[in-house]
GROMACS .gro file of C-alpha atoms in nm:
model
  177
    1UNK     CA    1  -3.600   0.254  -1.434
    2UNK     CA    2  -3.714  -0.017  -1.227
    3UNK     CA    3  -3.497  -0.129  -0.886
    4UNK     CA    4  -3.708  -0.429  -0.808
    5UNK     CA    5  -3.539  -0.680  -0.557
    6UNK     CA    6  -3.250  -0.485  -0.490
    7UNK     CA    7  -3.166  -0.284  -0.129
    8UNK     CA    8  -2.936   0.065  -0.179
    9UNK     CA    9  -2.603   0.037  -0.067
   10UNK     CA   10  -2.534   0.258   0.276
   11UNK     CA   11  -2.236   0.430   0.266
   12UNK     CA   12  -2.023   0.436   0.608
   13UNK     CA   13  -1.906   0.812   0.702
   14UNK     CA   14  -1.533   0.943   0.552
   15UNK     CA   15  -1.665   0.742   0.216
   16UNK     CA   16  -1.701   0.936  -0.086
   17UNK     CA   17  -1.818   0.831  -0.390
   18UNK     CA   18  -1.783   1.000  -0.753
   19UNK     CA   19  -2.050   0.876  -1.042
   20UNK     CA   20  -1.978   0.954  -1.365
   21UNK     CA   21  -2.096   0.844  -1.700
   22UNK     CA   22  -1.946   0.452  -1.680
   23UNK     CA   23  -1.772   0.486  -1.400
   24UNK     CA   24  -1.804   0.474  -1.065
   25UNK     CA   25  -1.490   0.602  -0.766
   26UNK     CA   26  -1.503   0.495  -0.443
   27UNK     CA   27  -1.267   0.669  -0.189
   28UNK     CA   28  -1.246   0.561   0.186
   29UNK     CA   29  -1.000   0.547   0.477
   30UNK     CA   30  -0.819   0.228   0.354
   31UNK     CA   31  -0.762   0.398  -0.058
   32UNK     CA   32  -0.955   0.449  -0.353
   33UNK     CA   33  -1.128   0.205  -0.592
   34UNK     CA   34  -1.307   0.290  -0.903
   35UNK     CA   35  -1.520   0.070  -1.137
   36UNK     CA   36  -1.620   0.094  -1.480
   37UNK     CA   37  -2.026   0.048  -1.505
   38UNK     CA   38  -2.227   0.001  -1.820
   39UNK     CA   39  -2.412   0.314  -1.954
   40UNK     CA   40  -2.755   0.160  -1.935
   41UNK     CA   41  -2.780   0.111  -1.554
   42UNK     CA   42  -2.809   0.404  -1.317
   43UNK     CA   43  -2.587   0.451  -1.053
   44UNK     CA   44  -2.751   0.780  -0.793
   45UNK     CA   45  -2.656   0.878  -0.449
   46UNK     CA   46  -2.881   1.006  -0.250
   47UNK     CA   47  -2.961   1.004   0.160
   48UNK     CA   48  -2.645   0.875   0.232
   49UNK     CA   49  -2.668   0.571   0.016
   50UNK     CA   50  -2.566   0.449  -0.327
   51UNK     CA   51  -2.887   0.328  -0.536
   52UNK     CA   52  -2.832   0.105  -0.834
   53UNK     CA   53  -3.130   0.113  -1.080
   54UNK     CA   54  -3.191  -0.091  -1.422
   55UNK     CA   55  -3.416   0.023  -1.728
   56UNK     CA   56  -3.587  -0.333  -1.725
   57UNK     CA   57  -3.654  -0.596  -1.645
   58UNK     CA   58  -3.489  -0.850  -1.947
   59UNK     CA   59  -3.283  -1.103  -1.786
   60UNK     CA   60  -2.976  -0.934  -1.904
   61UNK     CA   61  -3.046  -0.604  -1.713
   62UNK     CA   62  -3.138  -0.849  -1.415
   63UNK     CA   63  -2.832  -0.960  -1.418
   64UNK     CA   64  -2.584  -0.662  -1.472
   65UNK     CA   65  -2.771  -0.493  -1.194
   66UNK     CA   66  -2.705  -0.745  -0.938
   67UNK     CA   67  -2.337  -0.744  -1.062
   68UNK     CA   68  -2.303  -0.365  -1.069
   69UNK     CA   69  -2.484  -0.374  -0.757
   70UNK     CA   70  -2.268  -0.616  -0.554
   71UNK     CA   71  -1.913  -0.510  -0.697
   72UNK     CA   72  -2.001  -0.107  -0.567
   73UNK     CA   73  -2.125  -0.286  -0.221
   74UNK     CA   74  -1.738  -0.431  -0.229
   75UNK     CA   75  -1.562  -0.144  -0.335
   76UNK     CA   76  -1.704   0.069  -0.038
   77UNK     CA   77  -1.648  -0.279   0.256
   78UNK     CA   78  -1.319  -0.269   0.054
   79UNK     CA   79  -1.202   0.084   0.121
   80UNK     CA   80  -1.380   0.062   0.476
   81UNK     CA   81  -1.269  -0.193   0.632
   82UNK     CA   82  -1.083  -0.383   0.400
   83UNK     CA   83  -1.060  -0.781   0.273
   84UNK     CA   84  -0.842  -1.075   0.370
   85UNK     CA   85  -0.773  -1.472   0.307
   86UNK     CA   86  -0.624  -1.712   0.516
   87UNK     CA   87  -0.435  -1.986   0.380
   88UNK     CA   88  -0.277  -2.285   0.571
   89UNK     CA   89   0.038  -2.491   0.462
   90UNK     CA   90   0.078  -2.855   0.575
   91UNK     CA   91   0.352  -3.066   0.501
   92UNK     CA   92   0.717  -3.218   0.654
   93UNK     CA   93   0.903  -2.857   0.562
   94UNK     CA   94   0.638  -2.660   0.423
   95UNK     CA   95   0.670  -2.304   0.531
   96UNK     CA   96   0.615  -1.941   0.443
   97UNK     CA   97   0.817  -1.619   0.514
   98UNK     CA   98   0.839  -1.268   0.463
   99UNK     CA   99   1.128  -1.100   0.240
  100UNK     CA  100   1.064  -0.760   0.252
  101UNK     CA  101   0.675  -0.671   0.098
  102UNK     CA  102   0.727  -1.020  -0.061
  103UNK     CA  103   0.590  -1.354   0.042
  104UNK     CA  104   0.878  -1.679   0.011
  105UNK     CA  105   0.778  -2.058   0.056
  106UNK     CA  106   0.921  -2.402   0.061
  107UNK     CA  107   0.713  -2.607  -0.044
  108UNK     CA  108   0.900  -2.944  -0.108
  109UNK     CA  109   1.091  -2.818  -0.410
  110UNK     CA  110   1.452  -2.794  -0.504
  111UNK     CA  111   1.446  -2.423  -0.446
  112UNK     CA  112   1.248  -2.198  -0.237
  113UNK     CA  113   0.909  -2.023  -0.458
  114UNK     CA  114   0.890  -1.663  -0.423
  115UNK     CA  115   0.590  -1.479  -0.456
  116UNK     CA  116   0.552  -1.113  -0.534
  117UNK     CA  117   0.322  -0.850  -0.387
  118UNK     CA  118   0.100  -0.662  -0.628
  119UNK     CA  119  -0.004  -0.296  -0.569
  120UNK     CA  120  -0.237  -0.281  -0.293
  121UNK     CA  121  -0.155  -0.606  -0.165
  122UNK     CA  122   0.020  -0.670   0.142
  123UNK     CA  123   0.093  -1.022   0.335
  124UNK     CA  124   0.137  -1.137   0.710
  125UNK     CA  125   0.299  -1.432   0.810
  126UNK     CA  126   0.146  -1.517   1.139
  127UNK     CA  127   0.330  -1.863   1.192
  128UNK     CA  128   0.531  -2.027   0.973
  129UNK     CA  129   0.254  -2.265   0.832
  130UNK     CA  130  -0.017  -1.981   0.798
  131UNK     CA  131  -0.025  -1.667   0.536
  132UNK     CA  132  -0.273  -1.394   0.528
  133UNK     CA  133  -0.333  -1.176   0.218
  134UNK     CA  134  -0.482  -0.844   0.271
  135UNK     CA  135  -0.594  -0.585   0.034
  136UNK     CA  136  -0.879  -0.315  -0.045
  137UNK     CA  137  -1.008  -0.509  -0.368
  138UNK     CA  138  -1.216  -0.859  -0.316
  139UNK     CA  139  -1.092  -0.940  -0.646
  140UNK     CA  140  -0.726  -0.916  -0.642
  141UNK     CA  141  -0.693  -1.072  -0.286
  142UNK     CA  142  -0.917  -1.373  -0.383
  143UNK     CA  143  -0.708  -1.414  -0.743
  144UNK     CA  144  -0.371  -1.373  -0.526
  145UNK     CA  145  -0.463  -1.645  -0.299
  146UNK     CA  146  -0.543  -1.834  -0.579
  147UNK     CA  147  -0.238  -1.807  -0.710
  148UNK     CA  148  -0.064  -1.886  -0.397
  149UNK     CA  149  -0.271  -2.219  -0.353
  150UNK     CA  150  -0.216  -2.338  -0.675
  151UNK     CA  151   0.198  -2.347  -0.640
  152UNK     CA  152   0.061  -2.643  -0.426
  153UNK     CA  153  -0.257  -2.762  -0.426
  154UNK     CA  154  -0.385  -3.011  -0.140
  155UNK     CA  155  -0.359  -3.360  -0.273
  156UNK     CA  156  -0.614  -3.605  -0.118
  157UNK     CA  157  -0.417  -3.876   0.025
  158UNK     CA  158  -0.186  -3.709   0.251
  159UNK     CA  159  -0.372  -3.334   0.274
  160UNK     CA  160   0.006  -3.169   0.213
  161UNK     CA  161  -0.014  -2.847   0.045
  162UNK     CA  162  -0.169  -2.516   0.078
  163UNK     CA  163  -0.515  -2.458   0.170
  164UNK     CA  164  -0.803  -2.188   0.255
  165UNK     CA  165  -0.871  -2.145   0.614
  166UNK     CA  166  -1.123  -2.390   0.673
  167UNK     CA  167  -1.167  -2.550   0.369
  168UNK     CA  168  -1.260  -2.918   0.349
  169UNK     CA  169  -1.007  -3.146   0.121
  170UNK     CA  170  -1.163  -3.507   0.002
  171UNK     CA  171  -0.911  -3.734   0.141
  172UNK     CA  172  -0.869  -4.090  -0.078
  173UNK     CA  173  -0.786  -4.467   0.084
  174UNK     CA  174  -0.452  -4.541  -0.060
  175UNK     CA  175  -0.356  -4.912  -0.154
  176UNK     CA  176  -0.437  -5.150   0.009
  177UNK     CA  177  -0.221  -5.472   0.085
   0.00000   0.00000   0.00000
């Protein structure tokens, strides 16, 4: 088994990690992830430190161990310290607020668009324009976020609807006279 190119994976004290045969468990302060993992890459922990090894070096293999490899590095930042997104909402009346666990906006509509939390998800409404999803998984707080900007999508002539923190929207002349 070859682990050319790729650095082990430290794991921060009060994480434990389980490897079995295709899967892998991570458990941590924050919860517990697991992740299923193909039979023909290696998954050992040794020193301290999680060390993800292929059996060569075909492109495929390449590539599955990188995966493998980064999605175990997640799992143990995820039940460490954790993942979050920021979205922004501009727009006359756009807002966001809390109902219970659940997340409610206006967003220009006839009625108000009410978005539920999923297990392990939790949201904070900082200031009425601004939303933060937090979670343990990088993959279902990036998807939920998603889904959040895509009840409104920024449109480029105005820049009203929701956005990620920082994220650059093309803006378009409009007609000219």
């Amino acid at each position: 088994m070859s682990r050319i190119g790729k650095q082990p994976i430290p794991l921060p004290e009060g994480v434990t990690v389980k490897v079995e045969p295709e899967l892998v468990r991570v458990e941590g302060p924050k919860g517990r992830l697991s992740e299923r993992v193909r039979r023909d890459l290696g998954v050992e922990q040794q020193n301290g430190e999680l060390l993800v090894t292929r059996p060569s070096d075909r492109g495929e293999h390449r590539a599955l161990h990188g995966l493998t490899r980064s999605l175990i590095a997640n799992m143990v930042q995820g039940v460490t310290e954790g993942f979050e997104k920021r979205l922004e909402i501009q727009g006359v009346g756009y807002r966001a607020q809390l109902k219970g666990r659940n997340l409610e906006l206006a967003l220009g509509y006839s009625h108000p668009v009410p978005v539920e939390a999923p297990e392990g998800i939790e949201f904070e409404v900082p200031a009425p324009t601004e939303v933060v999803v937090r979670g343990i998984s990088k993959q279902a707080v990036g998807e939920i976020a998603a889904q959040i900007r895509k009840k409104r999508p920024p449109e480029p002539y105005k820049g009203k609807g929701i956005r990620y923190k920082d994220e650059l929207v093309a803006r378009k002349v409009g007609k000219r006279a």
